PDB file of C-alpha atoms and ligand atoms in Angstrom:
ATOM      1  CA  UNK K   1      -3.364  15.845 -20.557  1.00  0.00           C
ATOM      2  CA  UNK K   2      -6.697  17.490 -21.457  1.00  0.00           C
ATOM      3  CA  UNK K   3      -8.448  16.758 -18.192  1.00  0.00           C
ATOM      4  CA  UNK K   4      -5.694  18.474 -16.195  1.00  0.00           C
ATOM      5  CA  UNK K   5      -7.015  21.829 -17.477  1.00  0.00           C
ATOM      6  CA  UNK K   6     -10.359  21.186 -15.817  1.00  0.00           C
ATOM      7  CA  UNK K   7      -8.804  21.080 -12.354  1.00  0.00           C
ATOM      8  CA  UNK K   8      -8.840  24.200 -10.219  1.00  0.00           C
ATOM      9  CA  UNK K   9      -5.491  24.182  -8.393  1.00  0.00           C
ATOM     10  CA  UNK K  10      -6.927  26.407  -5.653  1.00  0.00           C
ATOM     11  CA  UNK K  11      -9.683  23.975  -4.669  1.00  0.00           C
ATOM     12  CA  UNK K  12      -7.857  20.701  -4.433  1.00  0.00           C
ATOM     13  CA  UNK K  13      -8.835  18.178  -1.780  1.00  0.00           C
ATOM     14  CA  UNK K  14      -6.261  18.380   1.003  1.00  0.00           C
ATOM     15  CA  UNK K  15      -6.621  14.726   1.826  1.00  0.00           C
ATOM     16  CA  UNK K  16      -7.625  11.941  -0.549  1.00  0.00           C
ATOM     17  CA  UNK K  17      -8.385   8.459   0.796  1.00  0.00           C
ATOM     18  CA  UNK K  18      -8.654   5.453  -1.504  1.00  0.00           C
ATOM     19  CA  UNK K  19     -10.197   2.015  -1.059  1.00  0.00           C
ATOM     20  CA  UNK K  20      -8.123   0.173  -3.642  1.00  0.00           C
ATOM     21  CA  UNK K  21     -10.474  -2.622  -4.608  1.00  0.00           C
ATOM     22  CA  UNK K  22     -10.724  -5.030  -7.521  1.00  0.00           C
ATOM     23  CA  UNK K  23      -7.294  -6.662  -7.719  1.00  0.00           C
ATOM     24  CA  UNK K  24      -8.748 -10.173  -7.528  1.00  0.00           C
ATOM     25  CA  UNK K  25     -11.325  -9.536 -10.223  1.00  0.00           C
ATOM     26  CA  UNK K  26      -8.718  -7.893 -12.440  1.00  0.00           C
ATOM     27  CA  UNK K  27      -6.565 -11.022 -12.150  1.00  0.00           C
ATOM     28  CA  UNK K  28      -9.518 -13.272 -12.862  1.00  0.00           C
ATOM     29  CA  UNK K  29     -10.422 -11.332 -15.985  1.00  0.00           C
ATOM     30  CA  UNK K  30      -6.852 -11.815 -17.227  1.00  0.00           C
ATOM     31  CA  UNK K  31      -6.884 -15.505 -16.228  1.00  0.00           C
ATOM     32  CA  UNK K  32      -4.159 -14.865 -13.689  1.00  0.00           C
ATOM     33  CA  UNK K  33      -3.921 -15.743 -10.004  1.00  0.00           C
ATOM     34  CA  UNK K  34      -5.167 -13.175  -7.447  1.00  0.00           C
ATOM     35  CA  UNK K  35      -1.603 -12.433  -6.370  1.00  0.00           C
ATOM     36  CA  UNK K  36      -0.797 -11.124  -9.842  1.00  0.00           C
ATOM     37  CA  UNK K  37      -3.691  -8.723  -9.423  1.00  0.00           C
ATOM     38  CA  UNK K  38      -2.154  -7.391  -6.210  1.00  0.00           C
ATOM     39  CA  UNK K  39       1.216  -7.067  -7.908  1.00  0.00           C
ATOM     40  CA  UNK K  40      -0.322  -5.088 -10.746  1.00  0.00           C
ATOM     41  CA  UNK K  41      -2.199  -3.000  -8.171  1.00  0.00           C
ATOM     42  CA  UNK K  42       1.112  -1.876  -6.707  1.00  0.00           C
ATOM     43  CA  UNK K  43       1.790  -0.098 -10.003  1.00  0.00           C
ATOM     44  CA  UNK K  44      -1.396   1.917  -9.588  1.00  0.00           C
ATOM     45  CA  UNK K  45      -0.159   2.895  -6.123  1.00  0.00           C
ATOM     46  CA  UNK K  46       2.973   4.343  -7.689  1.00  0.00           C
ATOM     47  CA  UNK K  47       1.047   6.230 -10.369  1.00  0.00           C
ATOM     48  CA  UNK K  48      -1.477   7.697  -7.943  1.00  0.00           C
ATOM     49  CA  UNK K  49       1.177   8.690  -5.405  1.00  0.00           C
ATOM     50  CA  UNK K  50       3.189  10.484  -8.069  1.00  0.00           C
ATOM     51  CA  UNK K  51       0.153  12.302  -9.398  1.00  0.00           C
ATOM     52  CA  UNK K  52      -0.939  13.443  -5.936  1.00  0.00           C
ATOM     53  CA  UNK K  53       2.552  14.683  -5.204  1.00  0.00           C
ATOM     54  CA  UNK K  54       2.691  16.582  -8.480  1.00  0.00           C
ATOM     55  CA  UNK K  55      -0.711  18.183  -7.904  1.00  0.00           C
ATOM     56  CA  UNK K  56       0.234  19.247  -4.378  1.00  0.00           C
ATOM     57  CA  UNK K  57      -2.212  17.091  -2.421  1.00  0.00           C
ATOM     58  CA  UNK K  58      -1.163  17.204   1.261  1.00  0.00           C
ATOM     59  CA  UNK K  59      -2.140  13.722   2.231  1.00  0.00           C
ATOM     60  CA  UNK K  60      -2.996  10.468   0.491  1.00  0.00           C
ATOM     61  CA  UNK K  61      -4.335   7.582   2.581  1.00  0.00           C
ATOM     62  CA  UNK K  62      -4.405   4.150   0.945  1.00  0.00           C
ATOM     63  CA  UNK K  63      -6.410   1.245   2.328  1.00  0.00           C
ATOM     64  CA  UNK K  64      -3.701  -1.359   1.951  1.00  0.00           C
ATOM     65  CA  UNK K  65      -4.900  -4.171   4.202  1.00  0.00           C
ATOM     66  CA  UNK K  66      -7.934  -4.312   6.464  1.00  0.00           C
ATOM     67  CA  UNK K  67      -8.245  -6.193   9.777  1.00  0.00           C
ATOM     68  CA  UNK K  68     -10.828  -8.322   7.990  1.00  0.00           C
ATOM     69  CA  UNK K  69      -8.307  -9.176   5.272  1.00  0.00           C
ATOM     70  CA  UNK K  70      -6.447 -11.390   7.786  1.00  0.00           C
ATOM     71  CA  UNK K  71      -9.303 -13.838   7.190  1.00  0.00           C
ATOM     72  CA  UNK K  72      -8.216 -14.435   3.588  1.00  0.00           C
ATOM     73  CA  UNK K  73      -6.402 -17.653   2.613  1.00  0.00           C
ATOM     74  CA  UNK K  74      -3.009 -17.822   4.260  1.00  0.00           C
ATOM     75  CA  UNK K  75      -1.131 -17.849   0.945  1.00  0.00           C
ATOM     76  CA  UNK K  76      -2.819 -14.628  -0.162  1.00  0.00           C
ATOM     77  CA  UNK K  77      -2.109 -12.912   3.171  1.00  0.00           C
ATOM     78  CA  UNK K  78       1.521 -13.978   2.922  1.00  0.00           C
ATOM     79  CA  UNK K  79       1.769 -12.679  -0.636  1.00  0.00           C
ATOM     80  CA  UNK K  80       0.225  -9.348   0.349  1.00  0.00           C
ATOM     81  CA  UNK K  81       2.711  -8.976   3.205  1.00  0.00           C
ATOM     82  CA  UNK K  82       5.599  -9.814   0.869  1.00  0.00           C
ATOM     83  CA  UNK K  83       4.358  -7.248  -1.614  1.00  0.00           C
ATOM     84  CA  UNK K  84       4.217  -4.660   1.141  1.00  0.00           C
ATOM     85  CA  UNK K  85       7.772  -5.477   2.104  1.00  0.00           C
ATOM     86  CA  UNK K  86       8.930  -5.218  -1.516  1.00  0.00           C
ATOM     87  CA  UNK K  87       7.029  -1.987  -1.950  1.00  0.00           C
ATOM     88  CA  UNK K  88       8.672  -0.429   1.106  1.00  0.00           C
ATOM     89  CA  UNK K  89      12.116  -1.520  -0.070  1.00  0.00           C
ATOM     90  CA  UNK K  90      11.552  -0.425  -3.650  1.00  0.00           C
ATOM     91  CA  UNK K  91       9.938   2.959  -2.990  1.00  0.00           C
ATOM     92  CA  UNK K  92      12.179   4.419  -0.287  1.00  0.00           C
ATOM     93  CA  UNK K  93      14.432   6.238  -2.737  1.00  0.00           C
ATOM     94  CA  UNK K  94      11.488   7.750  -4.579  1.00  0.00           C
ATOM     95  CA  UNK K  95       9.921   8.864  -1.284  1.00  0.00           C
ATOM     96  CA  UNK K  96      13.177  10.567  -0.323  1.00  0.00           C
ATOM     97  CA  UNK K  97      13.570  12.201  -3.751  1.00  0.00           C
ATOM     98  CA  UNK K  98       9.972  13.428  -3.741  1.00  0.00           C
ATOM     99  CA  UNK K  99       9.917  14.604  -0.120  1.00  0.00           C
ATOM    100  CA  UNK K 100       7.192  12.116   0.790  1.00  0.00           C
ATOM    101  CA  UNK K 101       6.714  11.243   4.429  1.00  0.00           C
ATOM    102  CA  UNK K 102       5.344   7.764   5.034  1.00  0.00           C
ATOM    103  CA  UNK K 103       2.929   7.244   7.921  1.00  0.00           C
ATOM    104  CA  UNK K 104       0.896   4.156   8.830  1.00  0.00           C
ATOM    105  CA  UNK K 105      -2.382   3.592  10.656  1.00  0.00           C
ATOM    106  CA  UNK K 106      -3.823   0.347  11.972  1.00  0.00           C
ATOM    107  CA  UNK K 107      -2.905  -2.443  14.346  1.00  0.00           C
ATOM    108  CA  UNK K 108       0.752  -2.492  13.337  1.00  0.00           C
ATOM    109  CA  UNK K 109       1.586  -4.883  16.191  1.00  0.00           C
ATOM    110  CA  UNK K 110      -0.243  -7.576  14.227  1.00  0.00           C
ATOM    111  CA  UNK K 111       2.396  -7.435  11.475  1.00  0.00           C
ATOM    112  CA  UNK K 112       5.134 -10.027  11.273  1.00  0.00           C
ATOM    113  CA  UNK K 113       8.513  -8.876  12.540  1.00  0.00           C
ATOM    114  CA  UNK K 114      10.285  -8.392   9.156  1.00  0.00           C
ATOM    115  CA  UNK K 115       7.407  -6.322   7.771  1.00  0.00           C
ATOM    116  CA  UNK K 116       7.106  -4.311  10.965  1.00  0.00           C
ATOM    117  CA  UNK K 117      10.845  -3.659  11.026  1.00  0.00           C
ATOM    118  CA  UNK K 118      10.953  -2.486   7.427  1.00  0.00           C
ATOM    119  CA  UNK K 119       7.907  -0.321   8.013  1.00  0.00           C
ATOM    120  CA  UNK K 120       9.378   1.296  11.144  1.00  0.00           C
ATOM    121  CA  UNK K 121      12.615   1.892   9.295  1.00  0.00           C
ATOM    122  CA  UNK K 122      10.800   3.596   6.406  1.00  0.00           C
ATOM    123  CA  UNK K 123       8.646   5.685   8.758  1.00  0.00           C
ATOM    124  CA  UNK K 124      11.797   6.828  10.518  1.00  0.00           C
ATOM    125  CA  UNK K 125      13.827   7.550   7.376  1.00  0.00           C
ATOM    126  CA  UNK K 126      11.060   9.583   5.753  1.00  0.00           C
ATOM    127  CA  UNK K 127       9.951  11.354   8.943  1.00  0.00           C
ATOM    128  CA  UNK K 128      11.609  14.647   8.001  1.00  0.00           C
ATOM    129  CA  UNK K 129      10.028  14.822   4.530  1.00  0.00           C
ATOM    130  CA  UNK K 130       7.603  17.682   4.150  1.00  0.00           C
ATOM    131  CA  UNK K 131       6.048  17.712   0.681  1.00  0.00           C
ATOM    132  CA  UNK K 132       3.311  15.124   1.128  1.00  0.00           C
ATOM    133  CA  UNK K 133       2.093  12.484   3.580  1.00  0.00           C
ATOM    134  CA  UNK K 134       1.551   9.005   2.196  1.00  0.00           C
ATOM    135  CA  UNK K 135      -0.467   7.232   4.838  1.00  0.00           C
ATOM    136  CA  UNK K 136      -0.899   3.453   4.575  1.00  0.00           C
ATOM    137  CA  UNK K 137      -3.806   1.824   6.389  1.00  0.00           C
ATOM    138  CA  UNK K 138      -2.456  -1.608   7.302  1.00  0.00           C
ATOM    139  CA  UNK K 139      -4.290  -4.124   9.474  1.00  0.00           C
ATOM    140  CA  UNK K 140      -6.733  -1.254   9.798  1.00  0.00           C
ATOM    141  CA  UNK K 141     -10.342  -1.351  10.956  1.00  0.00           C
ATOM    142  CA  UNK K 142     -12.461   1.726  11.668  1.00  0.00           C
ATOM    143  CA  UNK K 143     -14.447   0.198  14.511  1.00  0.00           C
ATOM    144  CA  UNK K 144     -11.282  -1.279  15.987  1.00  0.00           C
ATOM    145  CA  UNK K 145      -9.718   2.175  15.875  1.00  0.00           C
ATOM    146  CA  UNK K 146     -12.673   3.760  17.655  1.00  0.00           C
ATOM    147  CA  UNK K 147     -12.660   1.035  20.333  1.00  0.00           C
ATOM    148  CA  UNK K 148      -8.890   1.477  20.756  1.00  0.00           C
ATOM    149  CA  UNK K 149      -9.343   5.239  21.179  1.00  0.00           C
ATOM    150  CA  UNK K 150     -12.117   4.680  23.752  1.00  0.00           C
ATOM    151  CA  UNK K 151      -9.881   2.299  25.684  1.00  0.00           C
ATOM    152  CA  UNK K 152      -7.032   4.818  25.758  1.00  0.00           C
ATOM    153  CA  UNK K 153      -9.250   7.712  26.739  1.00  0.00           C
ATOM    154  CA  UNK K 154     -10.719   5.693  29.607  1.00  0.00           C
ATOM    155  CA  UNK K 155      -7.171   4.836  30.682  1.00  0.00           C
ATOM    156  CA  UNK K 156      -6.287   8.518  30.727  1.00  0.00           C
ATOM    157  CA  UNK K 157      -9.490   9.356  32.595  1.00  0.00           C
ATOM    158  CA  UNK K 158      -8.751   6.749  35.263  1.00  0.00           C
ATOM    159  CA  UNK K 159      -5.215   8.116  35.575  1.00  0.00           C
ATOM    160  CA  UNK K 160      -6.702  11.568  36.110  1.00  0.00           C
ATOM    161  CA  UNK K 161      -5.232  13.001  32.892  1.00  0.00           C
ATOM    162  CA  UNK K 162      -8.615  13.751  31.285  1.00  0.00           C
ATOM    163  CA  UNK K 163     -11.848  14.755  32.950  1.00  0.00           C
ATOM    164  CA  UNK K 164     -15.003  13.160  31.469  1.00  0.00           C
ATOM    165  CA  UNK K 165     -16.459  16.636  30.796  1.00  0.00           C
ATOM    166  CA  UNK K 166     -13.457  17.397  28.590  1.00  0.00           C
ATOM    167  CA  UNK K 167     -14.222  14.557  26.194  1.00  0.00           C
ATOM    168  CA  UNK K 168     -15.382  16.168  22.970  1.00  0.00           C
ATOM    169  CA  UNK K 169     -15.347  15.069  19.335  1.00  0.00           C
ATOM    170  CA  UNK K 170     -12.122  16.998  18.839  1.00  0.00           C
ATOM    171  CA  UNK K 171     -10.399  15.539  21.887  1.00  0.00           C
ATOM    172  CA  UNK K 172     -11.595  12.093  20.870  1.00  0.00           C
ATOM    173  CA  UNK K 173     -10.053  12.470  17.431  1.00  0.00           C
ATOM    174  CA  UNK K 174      -6.643  13.053  19.020  1.00  0.00           C
ATOM    175  CA  UNK K 175      -6.814   9.465  20.311  1.00  0.00           C
ATOM    176  CA  UNK K 176      -7.304   8.050  16.816  1.00  0.00           C
ATOM    177  CA  UNK K 177      -4.477   6.767  14.602  1.00  0.00           C
ATOM    178  CA  UNK K 178      -4.997   9.762  12.330  1.00  0.00           C
ATOM    179  CA  UNK K 179      -4.108  12.403  14.930  1.00  0.00           C
ATOM    180  CA  UNK K 180      -2.691  15.476  13.235  1.00  0.00           C
ATOM    181  CA  UNK K 181      -3.974  14.543   9.770  1.00  0.00           C
ATOM    182  CA  UNK K 182      -7.013  16.447   8.467  1.00  0.00           C
ATOM    183  CA  UNK K 183     -10.131  14.368   7.721  1.00  0.00           C
ATOM    184  CA  UNK K 184     -10.336  13.081   4.146  1.00  0.00           C
ATOM    185  CA  UNK K 185     -12.081  15.470   1.764  1.00  0.00           C
ATOM    186  CA  UNK K 186     -12.462  12.895  -0.968  1.00  0.00           C
ATOM    187  CA  UNK K 187     -12.935   9.142  -0.667  1.00  0.00           C
ATOM    188  CA  UNK K 188     -12.436   7.115  -3.825  1.00  0.00           C
ATOM    189  CA  UNK K 189     -13.434   3.455  -4.061  1.00  0.00           C
ATOM    190  CA  UNK K 190     -12.512   1.485  -7.146  1.00  0.00           C
ATOM    191  CA  UNK K 191     -13.815  -1.946  -8.112  1.00  0.00           C
ATOM    192  CA  UNK K 192     -17.526  -1.211  -8.309  1.00  0.00           C
ATOM    193  CA  UNK K 193     -18.590  -1.883  -4.713  1.00  0.00           C
ATOM    194  CA  UNK K 194     -20.620   0.742  -2.868  1.00  0.00           C
ATOM    195  CA  UNK K 195     -19.530   0.284   0.724  1.00  0.00           C
ATOM    196  CA  UNK K 196     -16.968   1.628   3.187  1.00  0.00           C
ATOM    197  CA  UNK K 197     -15.696  -1.741   4.463  1.00  0.00           C
ATOM    198  CA  UNK K 198     -14.738  -0.445   7.913  1.00  0.00           C
ATOM    199  CA  UNK K 199     -12.502   2.334   6.571  1.00  0.00           C
ATOM    200  CA  UNK K 200     -11.981   5.613   8.479  1.00  0.00           C
ATOM    201  CA  UNK K 201     -15.474   5.582   9.974  1.00  0.00           C
ATOM    202  CA  UNK K 202     -14.948   8.499  12.354  1.00  0.00           C
ATOM    203  CA  UNK K 203     -12.942  10.608   9.915  1.00  0.00           C
ATOM    204  CA  UNK K 204     -15.311  10.147   6.980  1.00  0.00           C
ATOM    205  CA  UNK K 205     -18.145  12.214   8.512  1.00  0.00           C
ATOM    206  CA  UNK K 206     -18.065  14.830   5.724  1.00  0.00           C
ATOM    207  CA  UNK K 207     -15.964  13.258   2.996  1.00  0.00           C
ATOM    208  CA  UNK K 208     -17.224  13.384  -0.583  1.00  0.00           C
ATOM    209  CA  UNK K 209     -17.637   9.839  -1.913  1.00  0.00           C
ATOM    210  CA  UNK K 210     -16.604   8.847  -5.412  1.00  0.00           C
ATOM    211  CA  UNK K 211     -17.226   5.325  -6.666  1.00  0.00           C
ATOM    212  CA  UNK K 212     -15.913   3.899  -9.906  1.00  0.00           C
ATOM    213  CA  UNK K 213     -16.235   0.485 -11.550  1.00  0.00           C
ATOM    214  CA  UNK K 214     -12.624   0.636 -12.709  1.00  0.00           C
ATOM    215  CA  UNK K 215     -10.638  -2.166 -11.085  1.00  0.00           C
ATOM    216  CA  UNK K 216      -7.678  -0.898  -9.045  1.00  0.00           C
ATOM    217  CA  UNK K 217      -4.936  -2.300 -11.330  1.00  0.00           C
ATOM    218  CA  UNK K 218      -6.519  -0.384 -14.238  1.00  0.00           C
ATOM    219  CA  UNK K 219      -6.792   2.890 -12.293  1.00  0.00           C
ATOM    220  CA  UNK K 220      -4.582   5.462 -14.023  1.00  0.00           C
ATOM    221  CA  UNK K 221      -3.690   9.128 -13.649  1.00  0.00           C
ATOM    222  CA  UNK K 222      -6.618  10.274 -15.811  1.00  0.00           C
ATOM    223  CA  UNK K 223      -9.018   8.354 -13.530  1.00  0.00           C
ATOM    224  CA  UNK K 224      -7.704  10.135 -10.461  1.00  0.00           C
ATOM    225  CA  UNK K 225      -8.010  13.483 -12.206  1.00  0.00           C
ATOM    226  CA  UNK K 226     -11.603  12.630 -13.185  1.00  0.00           C
ATOM    227  CA  UNK K 227     -12.388  11.967  -9.519  1.00  0.00           C
ATOM    228  CA  UNK K 228     -10.919  15.325  -8.533  1.00  0.00           C
ATOM    229  CA  UNK K 229     -12.892  17.114 -11.256  1.00  0.00           C
ATOM    230  CA  UNK K 230     -16.080  15.496  -9.939  1.00  0.00           C
ATOM    231  CA  UNK K 231     -15.118  16.476  -6.362  1.00  0.00           C
ATOM    232  CA  UNK K 232     -14.735  20.086  -7.456  1.00  0.00           C
ATOM    233  CA  UNK K 233     -18.241  20.037  -8.947  1.00  0.00           C
ATOM    234  CA  UNK K 234     -19.761  19.174  -5.579  1.00  0.00           C
ATOM    235  CA  UNK K 235     -20.959  21.767  -3.128  1.00  0.00           C
ATOM    236  CA  UNK K 236     -19.844  20.955   0.397  1.00  0.00           C
ATOM    237  CA  UNK K 237     -22.500  22.356   2.685  1.00  0.00           C
ATOM    238  CA  UNK K 238     -21.628  20.838   6.079  1.00  0.00           C
ATOM    239  CA  UNK K 239     -25.251  21.055   7.147  1.00  0.00           C
ATOM    240  CA  UNK K 240     -25.704  24.652   6.053  1.00  0.00           C
ATOM    241  CA  UNK K 241     -27.664  26.016   3.111  1.00  0.00           C
ATOM    242  CA  UNK K 242     -26.245  26.551  -0.335  1.00  0.00           C
ATOM    243  CA  UNK K 243     -26.530  30.300   0.148  1.00  0.00           C
ATOM    244  CA  UNK K 244     -24.552  30.181   3.370  1.00  0.00           C
ATOM    245  CA  UNK K 245     -21.630  28.422   1.736  1.00  0.00           C
ATOM    246  CA  UNK K 246     -21.542  30.850  -1.162  1.00  0.00           C
ATOM    247  CA  UNK K 247     -23.470  28.779  -3.684  1.00  0.00           C
ATOM    248  CA  UNK K 248     -26.674  29.566  -5.570  1.00  0.00           C
TER     249      UNK K 248
HETATM  250  C1  IPE F 301      -8.218  -5.180  -3.045  1.00  0.00           C
HETATM  251  O1  IPE F 301      -8.505  -6.092  -4.040  1.00  0.00           O
HETATM  252  C2  IPE F 301      -6.906  -5.503  -2.364  1.00  0.00           C
HETATM  253  C3  IPE F 301      -7.054  -5.902  -0.963  1.00  0.00           C
HETATM  254  C4  IPE F 301      -8.183  -6.024  -0.315  1.00  0.00           C
HETATM  255  C5  IPE F 301      -5.839  -6.207  -0.254  1.00  0.00           C
HETATM  256  P1  IPE F 301      -9.301  -7.423  -3.749  1.00  0.00           P
HETATM  257  O2  IPE F 301      -8.302  -8.511  -3.498  1.00  0.00           O
HETATM  258  O3  IPE F 301     -10.303  -7.246  -2.691  1.00  0.00           O
HETATM  259  O4  IPE F 301     -10.001  -7.658  -5.144  1.00  0.00           O
HETATM  260  P2  IPE F 301     -11.443  -8.267  -5.397  1.00  0.00           P
HETATM  261  O5  IPE F 301     -12.427  -7.457  -4.616  1.00  0.00           O
HETATM  262  O6  IPE F 301     -11.393  -9.696  -4.949  1.00  0.00           O
HETATM  263  O7  IPE F 301     -11.636  -8.132  -6.873  1.00  0.00           O
HETATM  264  C1  IPE F 302     -11.358  -3.341   1.375  1.00  0.00           C
HETATM  265  O1  IPE F 302     -11.490  -4.217   0.308  1.00  0.00           O
HETATM  266  C2  IPE F 302      -9.990  -3.430   1.964  1.00  0.00           C
HETATM  267  C3  IPE F 302      -8.894  -2.929   1.132  1.00  0.00           C
HETATM  268  C4  IPE F 302      -9.020  -2.377  -0.034  1.00  0.00           C
HETATM  269  C5  IPE F 302      -7.579  -3.085   1.695  1.00  0.00           C
HETATM  270  P1  IPE F 302     -12.159  -5.645   0.491  1.00  0.00           P
HETATM  271  O2  IPE F 302     -12.182  -6.283  -0.846  1.00  0.00           O
HETATM  272  O3  IPE F 302     -11.484  -6.392   1.569  1.00  0.00           O
HETATM  273  O4  IPE F 302     -13.620  -5.248   0.959  1.00  0.00           O
HETATM  274  P2  IPE F 302     -14.948  -6.132   1.134  1.00  0.00           P
HETATM  275  O5  IPE F 302     -14.642  -7.190   2.124  1.00  0.00           O
HETATM  276  O6  IPE F 302     -15.269  -6.708  -0.207  1.00  0.00           O
HETATM  277  O7  IPE F 302     -15.975  -5.177   1.589  1.00  0.00           O
HETATM  278 MG1   MG F 303     -12.297  -6.681  -2.732  1.00  0.00          MG
END
């Protein structure tokens, strides 16, 4: 693939996070029900996971289901949960073959028992895999995560395990779901909306944002590579000057 040659293998994002949006609109444009859009979207998940693994990306976080998504019609929520279950069942072998470790962030206690069981089983079975982390955000909300972390840190403070003076941005981040995972370098949102929809609010402080109108079910390998090429064109300054970071 031509575009592959444009990618500098030494400057890959370590962590890519994706807001996979546009399944419903894709379905509508094909005069199909929304659920078919989600089903088709699962194929893009496979493609993107494989490509990230092949490129050597350390971590891929996929926004699979937000806390707000529980407010959708019951039939759609049920279908999304079934798709998740099918995905976990269907992809285990590939994860094992590819050395992919599955992790999950979000309010997992909100999941129904069969989904939770299958998820826990997959997390456990893949826990020794070392090639890449595939992190699914399920029943995830950024503000909810921050509030949860605050609650836990206060609990530890009251129990005398943390002194208030010790609370720093780094310590705080160890109370988040994403403990141990580096912050995302690149955030991709498909589906043409320009918002973060409560995704990884704390972790996104210095992520590079890439928005595309492509609907998630149409998102292919070349589209991911295009996002990485664009990422590599950016200069990440982290508050410093271009000169300081080795630019112009
Ligand atoms: C994203 O696609 C999938 C989930 C939020 C689970 P949408 O279902 O939001 O698709 P649109 O935005 O309605 O097109
Ligand atoms: C964000 O998409 C959540 C996921 C992709 C899982 P939504 O389609 O739910 O976002 P909003 O509500 O339009 O911002
Ligand atoms: Mg949407």
